[in-house]
mmCIF file of C-alpha atoms and ligand atoms in Angstrom:
data_model
loop_
_atom_site.group_PDB
_atom_site.id
_atom_site.type_symbol
_atom_site.label_atom_id
_atom_site.label_comp_id
_atom_site.label_asym_id
_atom_site.label_seq_id
_atom_site.Cartn_x
_atom_site.Cartn_y
_atom_site.Cartn_z
ATOM 1 C CA MET A 6 0.089 -0.308 0.154
ATOM 2 C CA GLN A 7 1.546 3.544 -1.065
ATOM 3 C CA PRO A 8 1.742 6.331 2.339
ATOM 4 C CA ALA A 9 -1.002 8.836 2.735
ATOM 5 C CA ASP A 10 1.110 11.552 1.270
ATOM 6 C CA LYS A 11 1.694 9.533 -1.865
ATOM 7 C CA LEU A 12 -2.049 9.318 -2.197
ATOM 8 C CA THR A 13 -2.579 12.692 -1.746
ATOM 9 C CA GLN A 14 -0.181 14.019 -4.133
ATOM 10 C CA SER A 15 -1.716 11.301 -6.765
ATOM 11 C CA LYS A 16 -4.921 13.286 -6.052
ATOM 12 C CA ILE A 17 -7.171 11.221 -5.009
ATOM 13 C CA ASP A 18 -10.071 13.128 -3.116
ATOM 14 C CA LEU A 19 -9.635 12.462 0.648
ATOM 15 C CA THR A 20 -12.124 14.669 1.992
ATOM 16 C CA LEU A 21 -14.751 13.180 4.403
ATOM 17 C CA SER A 22 -18.187 14.492 4.112
ATOM 18 C CA GLY A 23 -18.622 17.893 6.626
ATOM 19 C CA GLU A 24 -14.655 18.390 6.635
ATOM 20 C CA LYS A 25 -13.040 21.495 5.526
ATOM 21 C CA THR A 26 -12.050 22.144 1.601
ATOM 22 C CA GLN A 27 -9.281 23.772 0.736
ATOM 23 C CA ASP A 28 -11.752 26.729 -0.115
ATOM 24 C CA GLU A 29 -12.634 26.970 3.606
ATOM 25 C CA ILE A 30 -9.195 26.615 5.196
ATOM 26 C CA LYS A 31 -8.310 30.094 2.315
ATOM 27 C CA LEU A 32 -10.612 31.386 3.455
ATOM 28 C CA GLU A 33 -10.293 30.755 7.480
ATOM 29 C CA GLN A 34 -6.680 31.719 7.109
ATOM 30 C CA SER A 35 -8.110 35.440 4.873
ATOM 31 C CA GLY A 36 -9.210 36.353 8.536
ATOM 32 C CA ASP A 37 -12.714 37.550 6.673
ATOM 33 C CA ILE A 38 -15.340 36.412 8.945
ATOM 34 C CA ASP A 39 -18.295 37.035 7.243
ATOM 35 C CA ALA A 40 -17.385 35.358 3.853
ATOM 36 C CA LEU A 41 -15.900 32.666 5.726
ATOM 37 C CA GLN A 42 -19.791 32.560 7.876
ATOM 38 C CA ARG A 43 -21.394 33.128 4.432
ATOM 39 C CA TYR A 44 -19.257 30.252 2.725
ATOM 40 C CA ARG A 45 -20.728 27.574 5.456
ATOM 41 C CA ARG A 46 -24.055 28.952 5.103
ATOM 42 C CA ASN A 47 -23.765 28.475 1.249
ATOM 43 C CA VAL A 48 -21.870 25.117 1.665
ATOM 44 C CA VAL A 49 -25.122 23.203 4.054
ATOM 45 C CA HIS A 50 -27.739 24.285 1.764
ATOM 46 C CA GLN A 51 -26.722 23.482 -1.933
ATOM 47 C CA ILE A 52 -25.653 19.497 -0.281
ATOM 48 C CA GLU A 53 -29.006 20.249 1.880
ATOM 49 C CA TYR A 54 -27.172 19.020 4.394
ATOM 50 C CA PRO A 55 -29.961 16.627 6.667
ATOM 51 C CA TYR A 56 -29.142 18.955 9.878
ATOM 52 C CA THR A 57 -30.691 22.465 9.565
ATOM 53 C CA GLY A 58 -34.201 22.397 10.917
ATOM 54 C CA ARG A 59 -31.649 20.816 14.606
ATOM 55 C CA ALA A 60 -30.191 24.081 14.042
ATOM 56 C CA LEU A 61 -33.702 26.073 14.867
ATOM 57 C CA GLU A 62 -34.824 24.079 17.312
ATOM 58 C CA LEU A 63 -31.898 25.509 18.858
ATOM 59 C CA LEU A 64 -32.761 28.947 19.269
ATOM 60 C CA ARG A 65 -36.525 27.858 19.991
ATOM 61 C CA ILE A 66 -35.159 26.137 23.208
ATOM 62 C CA GLU A 67 -32.880 29.427 23.747
ATOM 63 C CA GLN A 68 -35.986 31.298 23.447
ATOM 64 C CA ASP A 69 -37.665 28.788 26.126
ATOM 65 C CA LEU A 70 -34.087 29.285 28.017
ATOM 66 C CA ARG A 71 -34.975 32.718 28.805
ATOM 67 C CA SER A 72 -37.850 33.055 29.415
ATOM 68 C CA THR A 73 -37.415 30.093 32.454
ATOM 69 C CA VAL A 74 -34.201 33.122 33.787
ATOM 70 C CA GLN A 75 -36.275 36.310 33.060
ATOM 71 C CA GLU A 76 -39.676 34.411 35.188
ATOM 72 C CA GLU A 77 -37.508 33.165 37.623
ATOM 73 C CA GLN A 78 -35.044 37.211 38.181
ATOM 74 C CA THR A 79 -38.768 38.086 38.568
ATOM 75 C CA LEU A 80 -39.868 35.865 41.101
ATOM 76 C CA ALA A 81 -37.216 36.085 43.226
ATOM 77 C CA LYS A 82 -37.112 39.999 43.497
ATOM 78 C CA LYS A 83 -38.929 41.143 46.601
ATOM 79 C CA PRO A 84 -41.855 43.327 46.014
ATOM 80 C CA GLU A 85 -40.267 47.085 45.630
ATOM 81 C CA THR A 86 -42.139 48.764 47.633
ATOM 82 C CA THR A 87 -42.014 47.135 51.088
ATOM 83 C CA CYS A 88 -38.401 45.411 50.734
ATOM 84 C CA SER A 89 -39.989 41.831 52.057
ATOM 85 C CA TRP A 90 -41.389 38.943 51.277
ATOM 86 C CA PRO A 91 -45.339 38.650 50.808
ATOM 87 C CA ILE A 92 -47.614 36.216 52.543
ATOM 88 C CA TYR A 93 -47.457 33.603 49.441
ATOM 89 C CA ARG A 94 -43.963 33.070 49.966
ATOM 90 C CA ASN A 95 -43.642 29.023 49.995
ATOM 91 C CA ASP A 96 -45.375 30.101 47.046
ATOM 92 C CA VAL A 97 -43.074 31.394 44.947
ATOM 93 C CA GLN A 98 -40.591 29.194 46.791
ATOM 94 C CA ALA A 99 -42.484 25.913 45.098
ATOM 95 C CA GLU A 100 -42.929 28.236 41.446
ATOM 96 C CA LEU A 101 -38.955 29.118 41.823
ATOM 97 C CA GLN A 102 -38.039 25.107 41.925
ATOM 98 C CA ALA A 103 -40.457 24.075 39.660
ATOM 99 C CA LEU A 104 -38.789 27.079 36.732
ATOM 100 C CA ASN A 105 -35.346 25.379 38.017
ATOM 101 C CA LYS A 106 -36.185 21.984 37.998
ATOM 102 C CA ARG A 107 -37.578 23.235 33.817
ATOM 103 C CA TYR A 108 -33.937 25.602 32.890
ATOM 104 C CA TRP A 109 -32.142 21.885 33.953
ATOM 105 C CA LEU A 110 -34.438 20.396 31.677
ATOM 106 C CA LEU A 111 -34.053 23.072 28.374
ATOM 107 C CA GLU A 112 -30.218 23.231 29.038
ATOM 108 C CA ARG A 113 -30.020 19.062 28.862
ATOM 109 C CA GLN A 114 -32.821 19.579 25.246
ATOM 110 C CA TRP A 115 -30.105 22.079 24.097
ATOM 111 C CA TRP A 116 -26.980 19.586 24.343
ATOM 112 C CA LYS A 117 -29.318 17.132 22.850
ATOM 113 C CA VAL A 118 -29.949 19.148 19.917
ATOM 114 C CA ARG A 119 -25.885 20.770 19.005
ATOM 115 C CA ASN A 120 -25.109 16.750 19.137
ATOM 116 C CA SER A 121 -26.992 15.736 16.844
ATOM 117 C CA PHE A 122 -24.999 18.206 14.044
ATOM 118 C CA VAL A 123 -20.929 17.839 16.510
ATOM 119 C CA GLU A 124 -19.714 17.750 13.211
ATOM 120 C CA GLY A 125 -19.621 20.570 10.079
ATOM 121 C CA PRO A 126 -19.774 23.441 8.409
ATOM 122 C CA LEU A 127 -22.711 24.053 10.682
ATOM 123 C CA ILE A 128 -21.155 23.292 14.485
ATOM 124 C CA ARG A 129 -18.455 25.439 13.409
ATOM 125 C CA ALA A 130 -19.955 28.519 11.869
ATOM 126 C CA PHE A 131 -22.413 28.262 14.272
ATOM 127 C CA ASP A 132 -19.205 27.984 17.730
ATOM 128 C CA LEU A 133 -17.512 30.687 16.176
ATOM 129 C CA TRP A 134 -19.923 33.089 16.016
ATOM 130 C CA ARG A 135 -21.139 31.609 19.876
ATOM 131 C CA SER A 136 -17.667 32.024 21.024
ATOM 132 C CA HIS A 137 -18.466 36.107 21.616
ATOM 133 C CA PRO A 138 -20.004 36.732 24.838
ATOM 134 C CA LEU A 139 -22.163 38.865 23.614
ATOM 135 C CA TRP A 140 -22.829 37.605 20.217
ATOM 136 C CA TYR A 141 -26.663 38.282 21.101
ATOM 137 C CA MET A 142 -25.894 41.628 20.842
ATOM 138 C CA HIS A 143 -25.562 42.104 17.468
ATOM 139 C CA ARG A 144 -27.490 45.112 15.953
ATOM 140 C CA ILE A 145 -30.463 42.840 13.865
ATOM 141 C CA LEU A 146 -31.071 42.092 17.368
ATOM 142 C CA VAL A 147 -30.813 44.883 19.862
ATOM 143 C CA GLU A 148 -32.942 46.545 17.128
ATOM 144 C CA ASP A 149 -35.585 44.552 18.089
ATOM 145 C CA CYS A 150 -35.393 44.298 20.623
ATOM 146 C CA VAL A 151 -35.820 47.910 20.666
ATOM 147 C CA ARG A 152 -39.159 47.371 18.360
ATOM 148 C CA ARG A 153 -40.674 44.673 21.006
ATOM 149 C CA GLY A 154 -40.158 47.674 23.225
ATOM 150 C CA GLY A 155 -37.654 45.404 25.667
ATOM 151 C CA CYS A 156 -34.857 46.647 27.647
ATOM 152 C CA CYS A 157 -33.367 47.504 24.552
ATOM 153 C CA SER A 158 -35.325 50.461 24.073
ATOM 154 C CA ARG A 159 -34.409 52.038 27.505
ATOM 155 C CA SER A 160 -31.273 52.705 29.328
ATOM 156 C CA CYS A 161 -31.443 49.159 31.762
ATOM 157 C CA GLY A 162 -28.535 47.622 30.286
ATOM 158 C CA CYS A 163 -30.650 44.395 31.502
ATOM 159 C CA CYS A 164 -30.298 42.826 27.596
ATOM 160 C CA VAL A 165 -26.287 43.233 28.290
ATOM 161 C CA ASP A 166 -26.082 41.686 32.002
ATOM 162 C CA ARG A 167 -29.027 39.755 33.063
ATOM 163 C CA LYS A 168 -26.843 39.322 35.983
ATOM 164 C CA ILE A 169 -27.385 35.604 35.882
ATOM 165 C CA ASP A 170 -25.700 32.687 37.023
ATOM 166 C CA LYS A 171 -22.964 31.398 34.987
ATOM 167 C CA THR A 172 -25.203 28.349 35.791
ATOM 168 C CA ARG A 173 -27.338 30.023 33.739
ATOM 169 C CA GLN A 174 -25.386 31.420 30.802
ATOM 170 C CA LEU A 175 -27.748 29.640 28.357
ATOM 171 C CA GLY A 176 -30.655 31.483 28.827
ATOM 172 C CA ALA A 177 -28.457 35.285 28.258
ATOM 173 C CA GLY A 178 -30.331 37.746 25.619
ATOM 174 C CA HIS A 179 -32.726 39.922 24.955
ATOM 175 C CA CYS A 180 -36.586 39.823 26.466
ATOM 176 C CA MET A 181 -39.243 37.669 26.174
ATOM 177 C CA VAL A 182 -42.551 38.441 27.269
ATOM 178 C CA LEU A 183 -42.142 38.016 31.441
ATOM 179 C CA CYS A 184 -39.395 39.805 31.369
ATOM 180 C CA GLY A 185 -39.684 41.928 34.904
ATOM 181 C CA CYS A 186 -38.065 45.302 33.812
ATOM 182 C CA CYS A 187 -39.481 45.322 30.369
ATOM 183 C CA HIS A 188 -42.732 45.019 32.173
ATOM 184 C CA ARG A 189 -42.219 47.965 35.260
ATOM 185 C CA ALA A 190 -41.644 49.664 32.662
ATOM 186 C CA ARG A 191 -44.765 49.232 30.699
ATOM 187 C CA GLY A 192 -46.551 49.851 33.906
ATOM 188 C CA PHE A 193 -49.924 48.078 33.282
ATOM 189 C CA GLU A 194 -50.504 43.771 32.502
ATOM 190 C CA LEU A 195 -51.382 41.600 29.249
ATOM 191 C CA THR A 196 -53.467 38.855 29.942
ATOM 192 C CA LYS A 197 -52.533 35.558 29.188
ATOM 193 C CA LYS A 198 -54.311 36.463 25.260
ATOM 194 C CA GLU A 199 -52.210 39.191 24.770
ATOM 195 C CA LYS A 200 -48.792 37.477 25.863
ATOM 196 C CA MET A 201 -49.979 34.721 23.972
ATOM 197 C CA GLU A 202 -50.332 36.931 20.298
ATOM 198 C CA LEU A 203 -46.842 38.391 21.035
ATOM 199 C CA LEU A 204 -45.473 34.696 20.807
ATOM 200 C CA THR A 205 -47.056 34.208 17.857
ATOM 201 C CA ASP A 206 -45.712 37.498 16.089
ATOM 202 C CA PHE A 207 -42.487 37.795 17.540
ATOM 203 C CA HIS A 208 -41.359 33.480 18.947
ATOM 204 C CA ILE A 209 -42.318 31.343 16.291
ATOM 205 C CA VAL A 210 -38.893 30.747 14.511
ATOM 206 C CA ASN A 211 -40.223 28.650 12.022
ATOM 207 C CA ASP A 212 -43.008 30.246 10.693
ATOM 208 C CA GLY A 213 -41.912 31.484 7.184
ATOM 209 C CA SER A 214 -41.544 34.961 7.619
ATOM 210 C CA LEU A 215 -38.484 36.649 6.184
ATOM 211 C CA TYR A 216 -38.717 38.827 9.271
ATOM 212 C CA ARG A 217 -37.372 35.313 11.363
ATOM 213 C CA LEU A 218 -35.747 34.505 8.317
ATOM 214 C CA ARG A 219 -33.700 37.718 9.736
ATOM 215 C CA ILE A 220 -33.410 36.949 12.570
ATOM 216 C CA ASN A 221 -32.439 32.924 12.618
ATOM 217 C CA ARG A 222 -30.106 34.031 10.130
ATOM 218 C CA VAL A 223 -27.803 36.344 13.178
ATOM 219 C CA SER A 224 -28.917 34.138 15.313
ATOM 220 C CA ILE A 225 -27.238 30.878 14.292
ATOM 221 C CA TRP A 226 -23.863 32.305 11.227
ATOM 222 C CA GLY A 227 -24.363 35.972 12.373
ATOM 223 C CA LEU A 228 -24.876 37.341 8.877
ATOM 224 C CA SER A 229 -27.330 39.298 7.336
ATOM 225 C CA LEU A 230 -27.950 41.332 3.910
ATOM 226 C CA ASP A 231 -26.687 44.381 5.407
ATOM 227 C CA SER A 232 -22.802 44.059 5.990
ATOM 228 C CA HIS A 233 -20.141 42.641 4.145
ATOM 229 C CA ASP A 234 -18.501 43.403 8.058
ATOM 230 C CA SER A 235 -17.029 40.733 10.521
ATOM 231 C CA PRO A 236 -20.370 40.238 12.048
ATOM 232 C CA PHE A 237 -18.090 40.442 15.608
ATOM 233 C CA ASP A 238 -17.529 44.124 14.498
ATOM 234 C CA MET A 239 -21.598 44.531 13.975
ATOM 235 C CA ILE A 240 -22.229 43.493 18.205
ATOM 236 C CA VAL A 241 -23.256 47.276 19.918
ATOM 237 C CA ILE A 242 -24.486 48.481 23.055
ATOM 238 C CA PRO A 243 -27.856 51.061 23.501
ATOM 239 C CA PRO A 244 -26.950 53.923 24.803
ATOM 240 C CA GLY A 245 -26.315 55.074 27.641
ATOM 241 C CA CYS A 246 -25.759 50.932 29.049
ATOM 242 C CA GLU A 247 -21.021 51.373 27.985
ATOM 243 C CA LYS A 248 -20.723 51.066 32.053
ATOM 244 C CA VAL A 249 -21.915 47.790 32.272
ATOM 245 C CA VAL A 250 -20.407 46.539 28.741
ATOM 246 C CA LEU A 251 -17.250 47.283 30.005
ATOM 247 C CA LYS A 252 -17.523 45.659 33.046
ATOM 248 C CA GLU A 253 -18.213 42.889 31.443
ATOM 249 C CA GLN A 254 -15.762 43.092 28.800
ATOM 250 C CA MET A 255 -12.888 43.790 30.998
ATOM 251 C CA ALA A 256 -14.393 40.420 32.578
ATOM 252 C CA LYS A 257 -13.649 39.223 29.746
ATOM 253 C CA GLY A 258 -10.959 40.102 27.462
ATOM 254 C CA LYS A 259 -13.125 41.054 24.633
ATOM 255 C CA ALA A 260 -13.170 45.124 24.978
ATOM 256 C CA GLU A 261 -11.317 45.279 21.581
ATOM 257 C CA GLN A 262 -14.590 42.700 19.519
ATOM 258 C CA VAL A 263 -17.083 45.285 20.966
ATOM 259 C CA ASP A 264 -18.412 49.071 19.291
ATOM 260 C CA GLU A 265 -18.840 51.889 21.478
ATOM 261 C CA THR A 266 -22.633 53.626 18.814
ATOM 262 C CA PHE A 267 -25.421 52.270 18.443
ATOM 263 C CA ILE A 268 -26.727 53.131 15.597
ATOM 264 C CA LEU A 269 -29.897 51.490 13.810
ATOM 265 C CA ILE A 270 -29.897 50.251 10.272
ATOM 266 C CA ASP A 271 -33.193 49.925 7.539
ATOM 267 C CA GLU A 272 -33.935 47.323 6.574
ATOM 268 C CA GLU A 273 -36.865 47.868 4.334
ATOM 269 C CA GLU A 274 -34.485 47.213 1.129
ATOM 270 C CA ASN A 275 -32.576 44.009 1.183
ATOM 271 C CA GLU A 276 -34.745 41.582 1.516
ATOM 272 C CA GLU A 277 -33.787 37.566 1.580
ATOM 273 C CA VAL A 278 -37.067 36.221 -1.238
ATOM 274 C CA GLY A 279 -37.245 32.505 -0.648
ATOM 275 C CA ALA A 280 -34.930 31.233 0.980
ATOM 276 C CA SER A 281 -34.781 28.970 2.871
ATOM 277 C CA GLY A 282 -34.776 27.702 6.836
ATOM 278 C CA TYR A 283 -32.780 30.496 7.910
HETATM 279 ZN ZN1 ZN B 17 -37.004 43.764 29.690
HETATM 280 ZN ZN1 ZN B 18 -34.427 46.693 31.820
HETATM 281 ZN ZN1 ZN B 19 -32.286 43.615 24.166
#
């Protein structure tokens, strides 16, 4: 049998399915993150990679994780008027225990789904984008939070740093319907029906809308149709929240990757039509 290097020299293709191609390696070496992620996404879509739908499932679980964390924080907060626990404290404890279990189970689900596409261009792209602790502060996701009336529309800084425990890191991100800070800022209650409508309008990951396509694409790949900049350069901090980020970033040694300005961009044009999945 000939040694492997001789076989390689004779131009026999030894690449396994899902392995990096020469083009991907070249793009990686070039340092052009936008081009690299676009290339990986195109490869995934061309080969009809069997696990693409699973990535959407991951986003659905992440929304449930965020919702659970925000509900936990709301329940755990002492009422500001009395600064003491109300008489239903035992009920609160029971609810918190139930939420703790819910988070634990969702986290296991998240890993189960992530393990289903453990190799290949999709996970290489996903892991690269998610290596930044503030990936969800991509300006498209911040814009979306602002438009939904979330904390990014104020200077409270909740989305940048929810002050959550290390065990709750998968629940970091933008406001869901149950965010306590948003509830206090609104100053009125939403009915169950209204909450359900908000969930339907903004949080169905596979509803096929261009809106969701845009949110899903940036959440998985860090890509948008508006720019060819590196996704890491698209991370923005809303005005008034810079101090929170500086503290956070200094701790993580990533200060150089975060913009100091926050610019709303108009995405009405350049929408992608007919693309599948995300
Ligand atoms: Zn909020
Ligand atoms: Zn807030
Ligand atoms: Zn936000």
